CSV table of C-alpha atoms in Angstrom, one decimal:
chain,number,residue,atom,x,y,z
A,196,UNK,CA,-30.4,31.8,-72.0
A,197,UNK,CA,-30.0,34.7,-69.7
A,198,UNK,CA,-33.6,34.3,-69.0
A,199,UNK,CA,-33.1,30.5,-67.9
A,200,UNK,CA,-30.4,31.5,-65.8
A,201,UNK,CA,-32.3,34.3,-64.2
A,202,UNK,CA,-35.3,32.1,-63.5
A,203,UNK,CA,-33.2,29.4,-62.0
A,204,UNK,CA,-31.5,31.6,-59.7
A,205,UNK,CA,-34.7,33.5,-58.6
A,206,UNK,CA,-36.6,30.0,-57.8
A,207,UNK,CA,-33.6,28.5,-56.0
A,208,UNK,CA,-34.6,25.2,-57.1
A,209,UNK,CA,-32.8,22.8,-59.2
A,210,UNK,CA,-33.2,23.2,-62.9
A,211,UNK,CA,-32.8,21.4,-66.0
A,212,UNK,CA,-33.3,22.4,-69.6
A,213,UNK,CA,-33.5,20.3,-72.7
A,214,UNK,CA,-31.9,21.6,-75.7
A,215,UNK,CA,-32.9,19.5,-78.7
A,216,UNK,CA,-31.5,22.1,-81.2
A,217,UNK,CA,-28.2,22.6,-82.8
A,218,UNK,CA,-26.4,23.8,-85.8
A,219,UNK,CA,-22.8,24.9,-87.3
A,220,UNK,CA,-20.1,25.7,-85.0
A,221,UNK,CA,-20.7,29.0,-83.2
A,222,UNK,CA,-18.7,30.1,-80.4
A,223,UNK,CA,-21.2,32.5,-78.8
A,224,UNK,CA,-23.7,29.4,-78.6
A,225,UNK,CA,-21.0,27.5,-76.8
A,226,UNK,CA,-20.2,30.2,-74.5
A,227,UNK,CA,-23.7,30.8,-73.6
A,228,UNK,CA,-24.3,27.1,-73.1
A,229,UNK,CA,-21.4,26.8,-70.8
A,230,UNK,CA,-22.4,29.9,-69.0
A,231,UNK,CA,-26.0,28.1,-68.2
A,232,UNK,CA,-24.2,25.1,-66.9
A,233,UNK,CA,-21.7,27.1,-64.8
A,234,UNK,CA,-24.7,29.0,-63.3
A,235,UNK,CA,-25.9,25.5,-61.8
A,236,UNK,CA,-28.5,24.8,-64.5
A,237,UNK,CA,-28.4,21.1,-65.8
A,238,UNK,CA,-28.2,21.2,-69.6
A,239,UNK,CA,-28.8,18.2,-71.9
A,240,UNK,CA,-28.1,18.8,-75.6
A,241,UNK,CA,-28.8,16.9,-78.9
A,242,UNK,CA,-25.5,15.7,-80.7
A,243,UNK,CA,-26.9,16.3,-84.0
A,244,UNK,CA,-28.3,14.1,-86.8
A,245,UNK,CA,-25.7,14.4,-89.8
A,246,UNK,CA,-23.7,11.1,-88.9
A,247,UNK,CA,-20.6,13.0,-88.2
A,248,UNK,CA,-18.3,14.4,-85.4
A,249,UNK,CA,-20.3,16.4,-82.9
A,250,UNK,CA,-17.4,18.5,-82.5
A,251,UNK,CA,-18.4,20.4,-85.7
A,252,UNK,CA,-21.9,21.4,-84.1
A,253,UNK,CA,-22.9,24.1,-81.4
A,254,UNK,CA,-23.9,23.9,-78.7
A,255,UNK,CA,-23.2,20.1,-79.0
A,256,UNK,CA,-19.7,20.8,-78.8
A,257,UNK,CA,-19.7,23.0,-75.5
A,258,UNK,CA,-17.7,21.2,-73.0
A,259,UNK,CA,-19.9,21.8,-70.0
A,260,UNK,CA,-23.3,20.4,-71.4
A,261,UNK,CA,-24.3,16.8,-71.4
A,262,UNK,CA,-24.4,16.0,-75.1
A,263,UNK,CA,-26.6,13.1,-76.1
A,264,UNK,CA,-26.2,10.6,-79.0
A,265,UNK,CA,-29.1,8.4,-80.3
A,266,UNK,CA,-29.6,4.6,-80.1
A,267,UNK,CA,-32.0,2.3,-81.8
A,268,UNK,CA,-34.3,-0.3,-79.9
A,269,UNK,CA,-31.7,-2.9,-81.0
A,270,UNK,CA,-29.2,-0.7,-78.7
A,271,UNK,CA,-27.2,0.3,-81.9
A,272,UNK,CA,-26.0,3.6,-82.5
A,273,UNK,CA,-28.7,5.4,-84.8
A,274,UNK,CA,-27.4,5.8,-88.3
A,275,UNK,CA,-28.1,9.5,-88.2
A,276,UNK,CA,-26.4,10.2,-84.8
A,277,UNK,CA,-23.7,12.4,-84.4
A,278,UNK,CA,-20.7,11.1,-82.3
A,279,UNK,CA,-17.4,11.8,-81.2
A,280,UNK,CA,-15.7,13.2,-78.1
A,281,UNK,CA,-18.5,15.6,-77.1
A,282,UNK,CA,-21.1,12.9,-76.7
A,283,UNK,CA,-21.2,12.1,-73.2
A,284,UNK,CA,-24.3,9.5,-73.1
A,285,UNK,CA,-26.3,7.8,-75.5
A,286,UNK,CA,-30.1,7.3,-75.2
A,287,UNK,CA,-33.0,5.9,-77.5
A,288,UNK,CA,-33.9,8.1,-80.4
A,289,UNK,CA,-35.4,5.9,-83.0
A,290,UNK,CA,-39.1,5.8,-83.4
A,291,UNK,CA,-40.0,7.5,-80.3
A,292,UNK,CA,-43.8,8.3,-79.8
A,293,UNK,CA,-44.2,11.9,-79.8
A,294,UNK,CA,-47.2,14.3,-79.8
A,295,UNK,CA,-48.8,14.7,-83.3
A,296,UNK,CA,-50.9,17.4,-84.7
A,297,UNK,CA,-53.8,15.6,-86.1
A,298,UNK,CA,-55.9,16.1,-82.8
A,299,UNK,CA,-55.3,16.9,-79.1
A,300,UNK,CA,-54.6,13.1,-78.6
A,301,UNK,CA,-52.6,12.3,-81.7
A,302,UNK,CA,-49.3,10.8,-81.7
A,303,UNK,CA,-46.4,10.0,-84.0
A,304,UNK,CA,-43.2,8.3,-84.1
A,305,UNK,CA,-40.2,10.7,-84.5
A,306,UNK,CA,-36.5,10.0,-84.6
A,307,UNK,CA,-33.3,12.0,-83.8
A,308,UNK,CA,-31.1,13.0,-81.1
A,309,UNK,CA,-33.8,15.5,-80.3
A,310,UNK,CA,-35.9,12.5,-79.3
A,311,UNK,CA,-33.0,11.1,-77.3
A,312,UNK,CA,-32.2,14.4,-75.5
A,313,UNK,CA,-35.2,14.4,-73.4
A,314,UNK,CA,-34.6,11.0,-71.9
A,315,UNK,CA,-31.5,12.4,-70.4
A,316,UNK,CA,-33.2,15.7,-69.3
A,317,UNK,CA,-36.0,13.6,-67.6
A,318,UNK,CA,-33.6,11.3,-65.7
A,319,UNK,CA,-31.7,14.4,-64.6
A,320,UNK,CA,-34.9,15.9,-63.5
A,321,UNK,CA,-36.0,12.7,-61.5
A,322,UNK,CA,-32.6,12.4,-59.9
A,323,UNK,CA,-32.7,16.2,-58.7
A,324,UNK,CA,-36.4,15.4,-57.2
A,325,UNK,CA,-34.8,12.4,-55.4
A,326,UNK,CA,-31.6,14.1,-54.3
A,327,UNK,CA,-32.3,17.7,-54.2
A,328,UNK,CA,-29.7,20.4,-55.6
A,329,UNK,CA,-26.7,18.7,-57.2
A,330,UNK,CA,-24.1,20.3,-59.4
A,331,UNK,CA,-24.1,19.4,-63.2
A,332,UNK,CA,-20.8,17.7,-62.6
A,333,UNK,CA,-22.1,15.5,-59.8
A,334,UNK,CA,-25.1,14.8,-62.0
A,335,UNK,CA,-23.1,13.9,-65.0
A,336,UNK,CA,-20.8,11.5,-62.9
A,337,UNK,CA,-24.1,9.7,-61.7
A,338,UNK,CA,-25.3,9.4,-65.1
A,339,UNK,CA,-21.9,7.7,-66.0
A,340,UNK,CA,-21.9,5.6,-63.3
A,341,UNK,CA,-25.5,4.3,-63.9
A,342,UNK,CA,-25.2,3.8,-67.5
A,343,UNK,CA,-24.8,0.6,-69.1
A,344,UNK,CA,-21.1,0.3,-70.6
A,345,UNK,CA,-20.5,-1.2,-73.9
A,346,UNK,CA,-24.2,-2.1,-74.6
A,347,UNK,CA,-24.4,-0.2,-78.0
A,348,UNK,CA,-22.9,-1.6,-81.2
A,349,UNK,CA,-21.6,0.6,-84.0
A,350,UNK,CA,-20.2,3.2,-81.8
A,351,UNK,CA,-16.9,4.9,-83.1
A,352,UNK,CA,-13.8,4.5,-80.8
A,353,UNK,CA,-13.7,8.1,-80.1
A,354,UNK,CA,-17.2,8.0,-78.7
A,355,UNK,CA,-18.3,7.1,-75.2
A,356,UNK,CA,-20.3,3.6,-75.4
A,357,UNK,CA,-22.5,4.3,-72.4
A,358,UNK,CA,-26.4,3.8,-72.5
A,359,UNK,CA,-28.5,5.8,-70.3
A,360,UNK,CA,-29.9,3.9,-67.4
A,361,UNK,CA,-31.8,4.9,-64.2
A,362,UNK,CA,-30.0,2.2,-62.1
A,363,UNK,CA,-33.1,0.3,-61.1
């Protein structure tokens, strides 16, 4: 993560990282993820795939990152998606076409919050290309204002019901 911060600072350009990873609570991971965001790097993080509160997972529970839950094609919260107060936005995460290993052009469907998170990182990158350098807080506010409210079924009361949208 220090390398990410150094590279972002050296380039002087807006930067975004996708963190399709996670694990048990880890204060050091949470602090590092928050430090990355406070340095100005936009950080999209997978909520996790245990169908439980993301408050029990790092770095998903880090307060400054954009934690992403997963939805189905029917706009339902994916049964595996973690949820809870850390989740800041929801994005498609079921049967997402990804790279396969059978050949250089192989694809395969994959599911998880690790598939939802790149949607958010990609939209952040797109917005930064259009608008130039913006703070992570400004981009989060924009994502939240463009998101479709109450579009996802099966979302617990303590979880944001906001489906990622580019505003077009």
